[in-house]
mmCIF file of C-alpha atoms in Angstrom:
data_model
loop_
_atom_site.group_PDB
_atom_site.id
_atom_site.type_symbol
_atom_site.label_atom_id
_atom_site.label_comp_id
_atom_site.label_asym_id
_atom_site.label_seq_id
_atom_site.Cartn_x
_atom_site.Cartn_y
_atom_site.Cartn_z
ATOM 1 C CA UNK A 3 226.693 14.106 152.878
ATOM 2 C CA UNK A 4 229.973 14.664 154.722
ATOM 3 C CA UNK A 5 231.777 14.992 151.387
ATOM 4 C CA UNK A 6 229.340 17.684 150.257
ATOM 5 C CA UNK A 7 229.729 19.581 153.530
ATOM 6 C CA UNK A 8 233.537 19.368 153.384
ATOM 7 C CA UNK A 9 233.707 20.657 149.833
ATOM 8 C CA UNK A 10 231.155 23.384 150.629
ATOM 9 C CA UNK A 11 232.941 24.581 153.732
ATOM 10 C CA UNK A 12 236.213 24.668 151.805
ATOM 11 C CA UNK A 13 234.507 26.830 149.187
ATOM 12 C CA UNK A 14 233.349 29.271 151.911
ATOM 13 C CA UNK A 15 236.870 29.545 153.358
ATOM 14 C CA UNK A 16 238.385 30.133 149.945
ATOM 15 C CA UNK A 17 235.799 32.805 149.081
ATOM 16 C CA UNK A 18 235.641 34.904 152.255
ATOM 17 C CA UNK A 19 238.414 33.387 154.337
ATOM 18 C CA UNK A 20 240.904 36.014 153.209
ATOM 19 C CA UNK A 21 240.788 39.754 153.830
ATOM 20 C CA UNK A 22 240.394 40.428 150.110
ATOM 21 C CA UNK A 23 237.469 38.000 149.765
ATOM 22 C CA UNK A 24 235.745 39.363 152.866
ATOM 23 C CA UNK A 25 236.015 42.918 151.586
ATOM 24 C CA UNK A 26 234.986 42.067 148.018
ATOM 25 C CA UNK A 27 232.009 39.788 148.678
ATOM 26 C CA UNK A 28 230.690 40.865 152.111
ATOM 27 C CA UNK A 29 231.809 44.370 153.089
ATOM 28 C CA UNK A 30 231.735 46.085 149.656
ATOM 29 C CA UNK A 31 228.182 45.006 148.689
ATOM 30 C CA UNK A 32 226.933 46.062 152.119
ATOM 31 C CA UNK A 33 228.569 49.465 151.828
ATOM 32 C CA UNK A 34 227.354 50.132 148.299
ATOM 33 C CA UNK A 35 223.764 49.082 148.967
ATOM 34 C CA UNK A 36 223.821 51.081 152.214
ATOM 35 C CA UNK A 37 224.967 54.138 150.224
ATOM 36 C CA UNK A 38 222.115 53.635 147.746
ATOM 37 C CA UNK A 39 219.666 53.397 150.627
ATOM 38 C CA UNK A 40 221.077 56.570 152.153
ATOM 39 C CA UNK A 41 220.689 58.448 148.873
ATOM 40 C CA UNK A 42 217.299 57.168 147.770
ATOM 41 C CA UNK A 43 215.703 56.096 151.023
ATOM 42 C CA UNK A 44 215.086 59.618 152.263
ATOM 43 C CA UNK A 45 213.403 60.844 149.087
ATOM 44 C CA UNK A 46 209.817 61.813 149.816
ATOM 45 C CA UNK A 47 207.810 61.483 146.606
ATOM 46 C CA UNK A 48 204.699 62.830 148.312
ATOM 47 C CA UNK A 49 206.143 66.328 148.984
ATOM 48 C CA UNK A 50 204.593 69.263 147.122
ATOM 49 C CA UNK A 51 206.460 70.982 144.310
ATOM 50 C CA UNK A 52 207.102 74.708 144.752
ATOM 51 C CA UNK A 53 205.471 76.822 142.030
ATOM 52 C CA UNK A 54 206.471 80.460 141.567
ATOM 53 C CA UNK A 55 203.834 82.814 140.124
ATOM 54 C CA UNK A 56 203.213 86.419 139.200
ATOM 55 C CA UNK A 57 199.593 87.470 138.722
ATOM 56 C CA UNK A 58 199.245 90.642 136.664
ATOM 57 C CA UNK A 59 195.492 90.139 136.214
ATOM 58 C CA UNK A 60 193.074 92.080 138.369
ATOM 59 C CA UNK A 61 190.054 89.940 137.461
ATOM 60 C CA UNK A 62 188.538 86.691 138.610
ATOM 61 C CA UNK A 63 190.272 84.533 135.989
ATOM 62 C CA UNK A 64 193.793 84.834 137.379
ATOM 63 C CA UNK A 65 192.594 84.389 140.950
ATOM 64 C CA UNK A 66 190.591 81.268 140.009
ATOM 65 C CA UNK A 67 193.522 79.723 138.129
ATOM 66 C CA UNK A 68 195.757 80.044 141.191
ATOM 67 C CA UNK A 69 193.022 78.819 143.517
ATOM 68 C CA UNK A 70 192.514 75.669 141.435
ATOM 69 C CA UNK A 71 196.244 74.927 141.287
ATOM 70 C CA UNK A 72 196.474 75.403 145.029
ATOM 71 C CA UNK A 73 193.454 73.179 145.744
ATOM 72 C CA UNK A 74 194.896 70.359 143.616
ATOM 73 C CA UNK A 75 197.322 69.690 146.478
ATOM 74 C CA UNK A 76 200.281 69.175 144.131
ATOM 75 C CA UNK A 77 201.893 72.592 144.454
ATOM 76 C CA UNK A 78 203.132 74.979 147.076
ATOM 77 C CA UNK A 79 202.474 78.402 145.547
ATOM 78 C CA UNK A 80 204.987 81.199 146.166
ATOM 79 C CA UNK A 81 204.299 84.708 144.823
ATOM 80 C CA UNK A 82 206.963 86.764 143.083
ATOM 81 C CA UNK A 83 206.561 90.574 142.945
ATOM 82 C CA UNK A 84 207.360 90.774 139.233
ATOM 83 C CA UNK A 85 208.262 88.881 136.081
ATOM 84 C CA UNK A 86 212.006 89.543 136.331
ATOM 85 C CA UNK A 87 212.157 88.501 139.971
ATOM 86 C CA UNK A 88 210.317 85.292 139.120
ATOM 87 C CA UNK A 89 212.789 84.514 136.313
ATOM 88 C CA UNK A 90 215.698 84.941 138.711
ATOM 89 C CA UNK A 91 214.029 82.654 141.232
ATOM 90 C CA UNK A 92 213.521 79.984 138.573
ATOM 91 C CA UNK A 93 217.189 80.259 137.575
ATOM 92 C CA UNK A 94 218.095 79.897 141.259
ATOM 93 C CA UNK A 95 215.965 76.694 141.321
ATOM 94 C CA UNK A 96 213.686 78.042 144.039
ATOM 95 C CA UNK A 97 210.786 76.271 142.311
ATOM 96 C CA UNK A 98 209.988 73.813 139.561
ATOM 97 C CA UNK A 99 208.684 76.577 137.265
ATOM 98 C CA UNK A 100 207.356 80.122 137.140
ATOM 99 C CA UNK A 101 203.782 80.948 136.023
ATOM 100 C CA UNK A 102 203.018 84.400 134.616
ATOM 101 C CA UNK A 103 199.364 85.404 134.342
ATOM 102 C CA UNK A 104 199.199 88.361 131.894
ATOM 103 C CA UNK A 105 197.288 91.588 132.283
ATOM 104 C CA UNK A 106 193.622 91.616 131.260
ATOM 105 C CA UNK A 107 193.555 87.838 131.446
ATOM 106 C CA UNK A 108 189.935 87.767 132.626
ATOM 107 C CA UNK A 109 188.885 90.442 130.122
ATOM 108 C CA UNK A 110 190.301 88.435 127.209
ATOM 109 C CA UNK A 111 188.450 85.334 128.400
ATOM 110 C CA UNK A 112 185.186 87.297 128.420
ATOM 111 C CA UNK A 113 185.967 88.485 124.862
ATOM 112 C CA UNK A 114 186.136 84.878 123.740
ATOM 113 C CA UNK A 115 189.930 84.822 123.407
ATOM 114 C CA UNK A 116 192.340 82.320 124.923
ATOM 115 C CA UNK A 117 195.142 84.413 126.482
ATOM 116 C CA UNK A 118 198.592 82.889 126.522
ATOM 117 C CA UNK A 119 199.976 81.816 129.928
ATOM 118 C CA UNK A 120 203.753 81.984 130.218
ATOM 119 C CA UNK A 121 205.554 79.182 132.009
ATOM 120 C CA UNK A 122 209.242 79.677 132.758
ATOM 121 C CA UNK A 123 211.281 76.553 133.476
ATOM 122 C CA UNK A 124 214.992 75.930 133.817
ATOM 123 C CA UNK A 125 214.615 72.403 132.444
ATOM 124 C CA UNK A 126 211.729 70.254 131.313
ATOM 125 C CA UNK A 127 210.583 67.979 134.133
ATOM 126 C CA UNK A 128 207.552 65.835 134.789
ATOM 127 C CA UNK A 129 206.210 68.430 137.252
ATOM 128 C CA UNK A 130 206.558 71.299 134.785
ATOM 129 C CA UNK A 131 204.851 69.363 131.990
ATOM 130 C CA UNK A 132 201.949 68.463 134.309
ATOM 131 C CA UNK A 133 201.710 72.118 135.357
ATOM 132 C CA UNK A 134 201.230 73.200 131.735
ATOM 133 C CA UNK A 135 198.570 70.566 131.182
ATOM 134 C CA UNK A 136 196.650 71.477 134.358
ATOM 135 C CA UNK A 137 196.839 75.228 133.666
ATOM 136 C CA UNK A 138 195.637 74.692 130.085
ATOM 137 C CA UNK A 139 192.725 72.511 131.261
ATOM 138 C CA UNK A 140 191.637 75.123 133.838
ATOM 139 C CA UNK A 141 191.914 77.861 131.198
ATOM 140 C CA UNK A 142 189.709 75.921 128.763
ATOM 141 C CA UNK A 143 187.050 75.478 131.427
ATOM 142 C CA UNK A 144 187.078 79.205 132.177
ATOM 143 C CA UNK A 145 186.821 80.013 128.463
ATOM 144 C CA UNK A 146 183.672 77.850 128.201
ATOM 145 C CA UNK A 147 182.230 79.557 131.305
ATOM 146 C CA UNK A 148 183.008 83.011 129.889
ATOM 147 C CA UNK A 149 181.312 82.136 126.587
ATOM 148 C CA UNK A 150 178.193 81.021 128.481
ATOM 149 C CA UNK A 151 178.110 84.249 130.485
ATOM 150 C CA UNK A 152 178.534 86.346 127.318
ATOM 151 C CA UNK A 153 175.742 84.502 125.518
ATOM 152 C CA UNK A 154 173.334 85.170 128.369
ATOM 153 C CA UNK A 155 173.655 88.933 127.749
ATOM 154 C CA UNK A 156 172.272 89.896 131.125
ATOM 155 C CA UNK A 157 173.647 92.143 133.874
ATOM 156 C CA UNK A 158 177.340 92.560 134.477
ATOM 157 C CA UNK A 159 179.339 89.853 132.621
ATOM 158 C CA UNK A 160 182.440 90.345 134.745
ATOM 159 C CA UNK A 161 180.443 90.069 137.957
ATOM 160 C CA UNK A 162 178.565 86.971 136.784
ATOM 161 C CA UNK A 163 181.818 85.396 135.606
ATOM 162 C CA UNK A 164 183.433 86.048 139.007
ATOM 163 C CA UNK A 165 180.369 84.637 140.844
ATOM 164 C CA UNK A 166 180.367 81.431 138.786
ATOM 165 C CA UNK A 167 184.098 80.894 139.300
ATOM 166 C CA UNK A 168 183.745 81.523 143.025
ATOM 167 C CA UNK A 169 180.976 78.951 143.187
ATOM 168 C CA UNK A 170 183.087 76.469 141.181
ATOM 169 C CA UNK A 171 185.945 76.804 143.672
ATOM 170 C CA UNK A 172 183.746 75.274 146.350
ATOM 171 C CA UNK A 173 183.742 71.978 144.446
ATOM 172 C CA UNK A 174 180.286 70.970 145.606
ATOM 173 C CA UNK A 175 180.321 68.255 142.916
ATOM 174 C CA UNK A 176 183.294 66.072 143.688
ATOM 175 C CA UNK A 177 184.579 62.589 143.046
ATOM 176 C CA UNK A 178 185.310 59.529 145.113
ATOM 177 C CA UNK A 179 188.938 58.413 145.154
ATOM 178 C CA UNK A 180 189.463 54.777 144.332
ATOM 179 C CA UNK A 181 193.202 54.787 143.658
ATOM 180 C CA UNK A 182 195.179 55.148 146.873
ATOM 181 C CA UNK A 183 198.669 54.847 145.295
ATOM 182 C CA UNK A 184 199.165 51.295 146.469
ATOM 183 C CA UNK A 185 202.242 50.816 144.349
ATOM 184 C CA UNK A 186 205.700 49.583 145.360
ATOM 185 C CA UNK A 187 208.083 52.387 146.172
ATOM 186 C CA UNK A 188 210.284 53.187 143.204
ATOM 187 C CA UNK A 189 213.441 53.312 145.323
ATOM 188 C CA UNK A 190 212.717 49.765 146.541
ATOM 189 C CA UNK A 191 213.158 48.523 142.991
ATOM 190 C CA UNK A 192 216.498 50.302 142.678
ATOM 191 C CA UNK A 193 217.750 48.843 145.959
ATOM 192 C CA UNK A 194 216.548 45.353 145.076
ATOM 193 C CA UNK A 195 218.115 45.563 141.635
ATOM 194 C CA UNK A 196 221.513 46.608 143.006
ATOM 195 C CA UNK A 197 221.371 43.854 145.619
ATOM 196 C CA UNK A 198 220.660 41.257 142.953
ATOM 197 C CA UNK A 199 223.558 42.576 140.879
ATOM 198 C CA UNK A 200 225.989 42.081 143.739
ATOM 199 C CA UNK A 201 224.601 38.626 144.442
ATOM 200 C CA UNK A 202 225.254 37.774 140.799
ATOM 201 C CA UNK A 203 228.868 38.761 141.407
ATOM 202 C CA UNK A 204 229.303 35.549 143.393
ATOM 203 C CA UNK A 205 228.734 33.647 140.173
ATOM 204 C CA UNK A 206 232.084 34.915 138.869
ATOM 205 C CA UNK A 207 233.842 33.852 142.074
ATOM 206 C CA UNK A 208 232.309 30.349 141.986
ATOM 207 C CA UNK A 209 233.150 29.857 138.306
ATOM 208 C CA UNK A 210 236.739 31.028 138.796
ATOM 209 C CA UNK A 211 237.265 28.676 141.724
ATOM 210 C CA UNK A 212 235.927 25.684 139.796
ATOM 211 C CA UNK A 213 238.183 26.579 136.854
ATOM 212 C CA UNK A 214 241.175 26.880 139.184
ATOM 213 C CA UNK A 215 240.388 23.464 140.660
ATOM 214 C CA UNK A 216 240.179 22.027 137.178
ATOM 215 C CA UNK A 217 243.406 23.699 136.063
ATOM 216 C CA UNK A 218 245.385 22.568 139.125
ATOM 217 C CA UNK A 219 243.819 19.080 138.878
ATOM 218 C CA UNK A 220 242.394 19.440 142.396
ATOM 219 C CA UNK A 221 238.971 18.399 141.109
ATOM 220 C CA UNK A 222 240.496 15.361 139.371
ATOM 221 C CA UNK A 223 242.142 14.263 142.607
ATOM 222 C CA UNK A 224 238.847 14.672 144.484
ATOM 223 C CA UNK A 225 237.086 12.585 141.868
ATOM 224 C CA UNK A 226 239.733 9.830 142.161
ATOM 225 C CA UNK A 227 238.829 9.565 145.852
ATOM 226 C CA UNK A 228 235.442 8.044 146.853
ATOM 227 C CA UNK A 229 233.643 11.237 145.850
ATOM 228 C CA UNK A 230 231.044 11.325 143.088
ATOM 229 C CA UNK A 231 230.632 14.084 140.493
ATOM 230 C CA UNK A 232 227.268 15.205 141.867
ATOM 231 C CA UNK A 233 228.809 15.559 145.366
ATOM 232 C CA UNK A 234 231.480 17.867 143.977
ATOM 233 C CA UNK A 235 228.811 19.915 142.161
ATOM 234 C CA UNK A 236 226.574 20.085 145.233
ATOM 235 C CA UNK A 237 229.512 20.970 147.454
ATOM 236 C CA UNK A 238 230.492 23.919 145.264
ATOM 237 C CA UNK A 239 226.812 24.877 144.985
ATOM 238 C CA UNK A 240 226.070 24.917 148.717
ATOM 239 C CA UNK A 241 229.388 26.567 149.599
ATOM 240 C CA UNK A 242 228.752 29.493 147.309
ATOM 241 C CA UNK A 243 225.104 29.582 148.409
ATOM 242 C CA UNK A 244 226.179 29.902 152.046
ATOM 243 C CA UNK A 245 228.420 32.856 151.129
ATOM 244 C CA UNK A 246 225.430 34.428 149.396
ATOM 245 C CA UNK A 247 223.255 33.966 152.493
ATOM 246 C CA UNK A 248 225.904 35.730 154.598
ATOM 247 C CA UNK A 249 225.992 38.558 152.047
ATOM 248 C CA UNK A 250 222.203 38.870 152.095
ATOM 249 C CA UNK A 251 222.140 38.964 155.900
ATOM 250 C CA UNK A 252 224.769 41.726 156.044
ATOM 251 C CA UNK A 253 222.908 43.878 153.478
ATOM 252 C CA UNK A 254 219.555 43.487 155.218
ATOM 253 C CA UNK A 255 220.969 44.175 158.666
ATOM 254 C CA UNK A 256 222.638 47.376 157.437
ATOM 255 C CA UNK A 257 219.498 48.539 155.633
ATOM 256 C CA UNK A 258 216.854 47.623 158.137
ATOM 257 C CA UNK A 259 218.435 48.006 161.569
ATOM 258 C CA UNK A 260 221.332 50.384 160.974
ATOM 259 C CA UNK A 261 219.939 52.820 158.351
ATOM 260 C CA UNK A 262 216.302 52.249 159.431
ATOM 261 C CA UNK A 263 215.086 51.858 155.852
ATOM 262 C CA UNK A 264 211.486 50.691 155.523
ATOM 263 C CA UNK A 265 211.411 47.907 152.926
ATOM 264 C CA UNK A 266 207.600 47.909 153.160
ATOM 265 C CA UNK A 267 207.538 44.090 153.195
ATOM 266 C CA UNK A 268 208.221 41.553 155.973
ATOM 267 C CA UNK A 269 211.975 40.974 156.294
ATOM 268 C CA UNK A 270 211.631 37.181 156.275
ATOM 269 C CA UNK A 271 209.832 37.396 152.936
ATOM 270 C CA UNK A 272 212.431 39.706 151.447
ATOM 271 C CA UNK A 273 215.146 37.341 152.683
ATOM 272 C CA UNK A 274 213.357 34.366 151.089
ATOM 273 C CA UNK A 275 213.143 36.156 147.737
ATOM 274 C CA UNK A 276 216.877 36.966 147.767
ATOM 275 C CA UNK A 277 217.721 33.428 148.921
ATOM 276 C CA UNK A 278 215.638 31.934 146.094
ATOM 277 C CA UNK A 279 217.449 34.179 143.631
ATOM 278 C CA UNK A 280 220.735 33.078 145.152
ATOM 279 C CA UNK A 281 219.841 29.455 144.392
ATOM 280 C CA UNK A 282 219.336 30.306 140.731
ATOM 281 C CA UNK A 283 222.618 32.281 140.657
ATOM 282 C CA UNK A 284 224.522 29.300 141.991
ATOM 283 C CA UNK A 285 222.808 27.103 139.441
ATOM 284 C CA UNK A 286 224.054 29.455 136.730
ATOM 285 C CA UNK A 287 227.541 29.274 138.224
ATOM 286 C CA UNK A 288 227.478 25.468 138.221
ATOM 287 C CA UNK A 289 226.307 25.285 134.622
ATOM 288 C CA UNK A 290 228.818 27.815 133.332
ATOM 289 C CA UNK A 291 231.666 26.263 135.299
ATOM 290 C CA UNK A 292 230.813 22.868 133.811
ATOM 291 C CA UNK A 293 230.854 24.229 130.274
ATOM 292 C CA UNK A 294 234.001 26.365 130.435
ATOM 293 C CA UNK A 295 237.232 24.485 129.955
ATOM 294 C CA UNK A 296 239.557 27.340 129.053
ATOM 295 C CA UNK A 297 240.266 29.784 131.928
ATOM 296 C CA UNK A 298 240.659 32.618 129.458
ATOM 297 C CA UNK A 299 236.970 32.340 128.557
ATOM 298 C CA UNK A 300 235.887 33.122 132.129
ATOM 299 C CA UNK A 301 236.470 36.791 131.517
ATOM 300 C CA UNK A 302 233.510 36.858 129.111
ATOM 301 C CA UNK A 303 231.113 35.795 131.843
ATOM 302 C CA UNK A 304 230.193 39.374 132.892
ATOM 303 C CA UNK A 305 229.783 40.611 129.343
ATOM 304 C CA UNK A 306 227.745 37.661 128.069
ATOM 305 C CA UNK A 307 225.629 36.576 131.063
ATOM 306 C CA UNK A 308 225.683 38.704 134.214
ATOM 307 C CA UNK A 309 225.329 42.272 132.862
ATOM 308 C CA UNK A 310 222.842 41.448 130.049
ATOM 309 C CA UNK A 311 220.549 39.490 132.376
ATOM 310 C CA UNK A 312 220.623 42.286 134.968
ATOM 311 C CA UNK A 313 219.726 44.823 132.285
ATOM 312 C CA UNK A 314 217.032 42.627 130.758
ATOM 313 C CA UNK A 315 215.620 41.596 134.158
ATOM 314 C CA UNK A 316 214.933 45.162 135.322
ATOM 315 C CA UNK A 317 217.740 45.755 137.819
ATOM 316 C CA UNK A 318 218.519 49.215 136.397
ATOM 317 C CA UNK A 319 215.170 50.398 135.034
ATOM 318 C CA UNK A 320 211.481 49.315 135.063
ATOM 319 C CA UNK A 321 210.512 46.588 132.649
ATOM 320 C CA UNK A 322 207.527 48.655 131.498
ATOM 321 C CA UNK A 323 209.753 51.051 129.531
ATOM 322 C CA UNK A 324 211.290 48.268 127.465
ATOM 323 C CA UNK A 325 209.850 47.059 124.120
ATOM 324 C CA UNK A 326 207.334 44.236 124.293
ATOM 325 C CA UNK A 327 209.666 41.617 122.833
ATOM 326 C CA UNK A 328 212.287 42.456 125.488
ATOM 327 C CA UNK A 329 209.646 42.176 128.220
ATOM 328 C CA UNK A 330 208.840 38.676 126.969
ATOM 329 C CA UNK A 331 212.536 37.769 126.888
ATOM 330 C CA UNK A 332 212.847 38.993 130.508
ATOM 331 C CA UNK A 333 210.696 36.045 131.594
ATOM 332 C CA UNK A 334 213.769 33.858 131.158
ATOM 333 C CA UNK A 335 215.881 35.892 133.640
ATOM 334 C CA UNK A 336 215.744 35.230 137.399
ATOM 335 C CA UNK A 337 216.077 38.961 138.164
ATOM 336 C CA UNK A 338 212.662 39.633 136.658
ATOM 337 C CA UNK A 339 210.921 37.105 138.890
ATOM 338 C CA UNK A 340 212.767 38.186 142.040
ATOM 339 C CA UNK A 341 211.810 41.833 141.487
ATOM 340 C CA UNK A 342 208.250 40.821 140.687
ATOM 341 C CA UNK A 343 208.027 38.880 143.963
ATOM 342 C CA UNK A 344 209.215 41.936 145.878
ATOM 343 C CA UNK A 345 206.700 44.166 144.083
ATOM 344 C CA UNK A 346 203.833 41.761 144.846
ATOM 345 C CA UNK A 347 204.799 41.573 148.532
ATOM 346 C CA UNK A 348 205.186 45.392 148.720
ATOM 347 C CA UNK A 349 201.620 45.870 147.482
ATOM 348 C CA UNK A 350 200.196 43.487 150.061
ATOM 349 C CA UNK A 351 199.984 40.360 147.926
ATOM 350 C CA UNK A 352 199.875 36.978 149.646
ATOM 351 C CA UNK A 353 201.134 33.540 148.817
ATOM 352 C CA UNK A 354 198.249 33.060 146.398
ATOM 353 C CA UNK A 355 200.176 35.467 144.148
ATOM 354 C CA UNK A 356 203.750 34.875 145.347
ATOM 355 C CA UNK A 357 203.757 31.177 144.545
ATOM 356 C CA UNK A 358 204.353 31.809 140.821
ATOM 357 C CA UNK A 359 207.643 33.777 141.042
ATOM 358 C CA UNK A 360 208.923 31.425 143.769
ATOM 359 C CA UNK A 361 207.983 28.371 141.664
ATOM 360 C CA UNK A 362 209.732 29.818 138.592
ATOM 361 C CA UNK A 363 212.898 30.577 140.596
ATOM 362 C CA UNK A 364 212.869 27.106 142.143
ATOM 363 C CA UNK A 365 212.381 25.469 138.721
ATOM 364 C CA UNK A 366 215.244 27.523 137.248
ATOM 365 C CA UNK A 367 217.543 26.541 140.145
ATOM 366 C CA UNK A 368 216.707 22.828 139.799
ATOM 367 C CA UNK A 369 217.258 22.790 136.029
ATOM 368 C CA UNK A 370 220.509 24.727 136.199
ATOM 369 C CA UNK A 371 221.841 22.588 139.066
ATOM 370 C CA UNK A 372 221.070 19.428 137.106
ATOM 371 C CA UNK A 373 222.831 20.815 134.055
ATOM 372 C CA UNK A 374 225.814 21.825 136.162
ATOM 373 C CA UNK A 375 226.098 18.346 137.667
ATOM 374 C CA UNK A 376 225.848 16.744 134.223
ATOM 375 C CA UNK A 377 228.408 18.990 132.542
ATOM 376 C CA UNK A 378 230.935 19.290 135.402
ATOM 377 C CA UNK A 379 232.984 16.196 134.424
ATOM 378 C CA UNK A 380 235.599 16.491 137.228
ATOM 379 C CA UNK A 381 237.772 13.802 135.661
ATOM 380 C CA UNK A 382 238.743 16.224 132.872
ATOM 381 C CA UNK A 383 241.418 18.862 133.265
ATOM 382 C CA UNK A 384 241.319 22.364 131.863
ATOM 383 C CA UNK A 385 242.611 23.040 128.384
ATOM 384 C CA UNK A 386 245.615 25.021 129.604
ATOM 385 C CA UNK A 387 246.449 22.648 132.455
#
């Protein structure tokens, strides 16, 4: 055990014992993740979008359309005095879009026609597309109501149409909400993904140090002493793992207690998820370091392992947007299971659901560590040594 601790502590000193190592593996990840938290943490997805409108209709149809959009709770309506002023406001990005209700809008509905609503937008966004869909749905409902009033053929059609729309605005027949948006915050996934990416950066450091030891025959000299191969592998593993724990602690302290970011899950649980992922990362480092004999091949590590697994595991975008075959392939990446564990915890899931991602991460770490110990072969020198 003392041999493992000595090798591990030496790995820690070599990784973050210098100013360059401290800046690269501790300070830089903390600063970058803190910057991401500062940018994304303050975004309020629940705020209403500003909708500019100009109502040229004097009837009940235009008034009802605006009343329904306002009652939806998704928009903050701002009136523009004219069409040209509304266009200028849209260009100035004072709102997500501009809605123009034409003249005689209500009269055309009563005539059985579907008048064209004009929507001005500077660029196509999710909010502007939803606005068009909602406005079209409300217009279709009013067209059906107008046709019913016209078929009745009694009294004043315009007055009856206005009375029916006014009664509809009261929403006496409602619905019961069952979906309370209990989803993990989207920015939490971005922050978690970036944190995992920086933790994976320690894999490169661990691999390079093992290759340097092999090239300089330091590992061979350790193996000639009363030190076994598995002790060398475990020493490198735990040394790099300890550096990762320090990195995780720095990132969480900056995010939670300095920037006051709400991770929406208990901090100990978030720490355990990142620590479990760190175990797998060090297992990857041990396996790769055992397989690489030529130091020149270490440069391909980022291109062949780190970046592809981060992309496939959902560090940069949600897994749901990827093709089905890529989603299945993501099951073999530790990033996918770490992010899934965070999502489960963020939605209030307990250990009856969390055991699966933790079990998968633990199994990955055990397998990779065993492979690393078996392939390390410290008695062999590097090819270029």
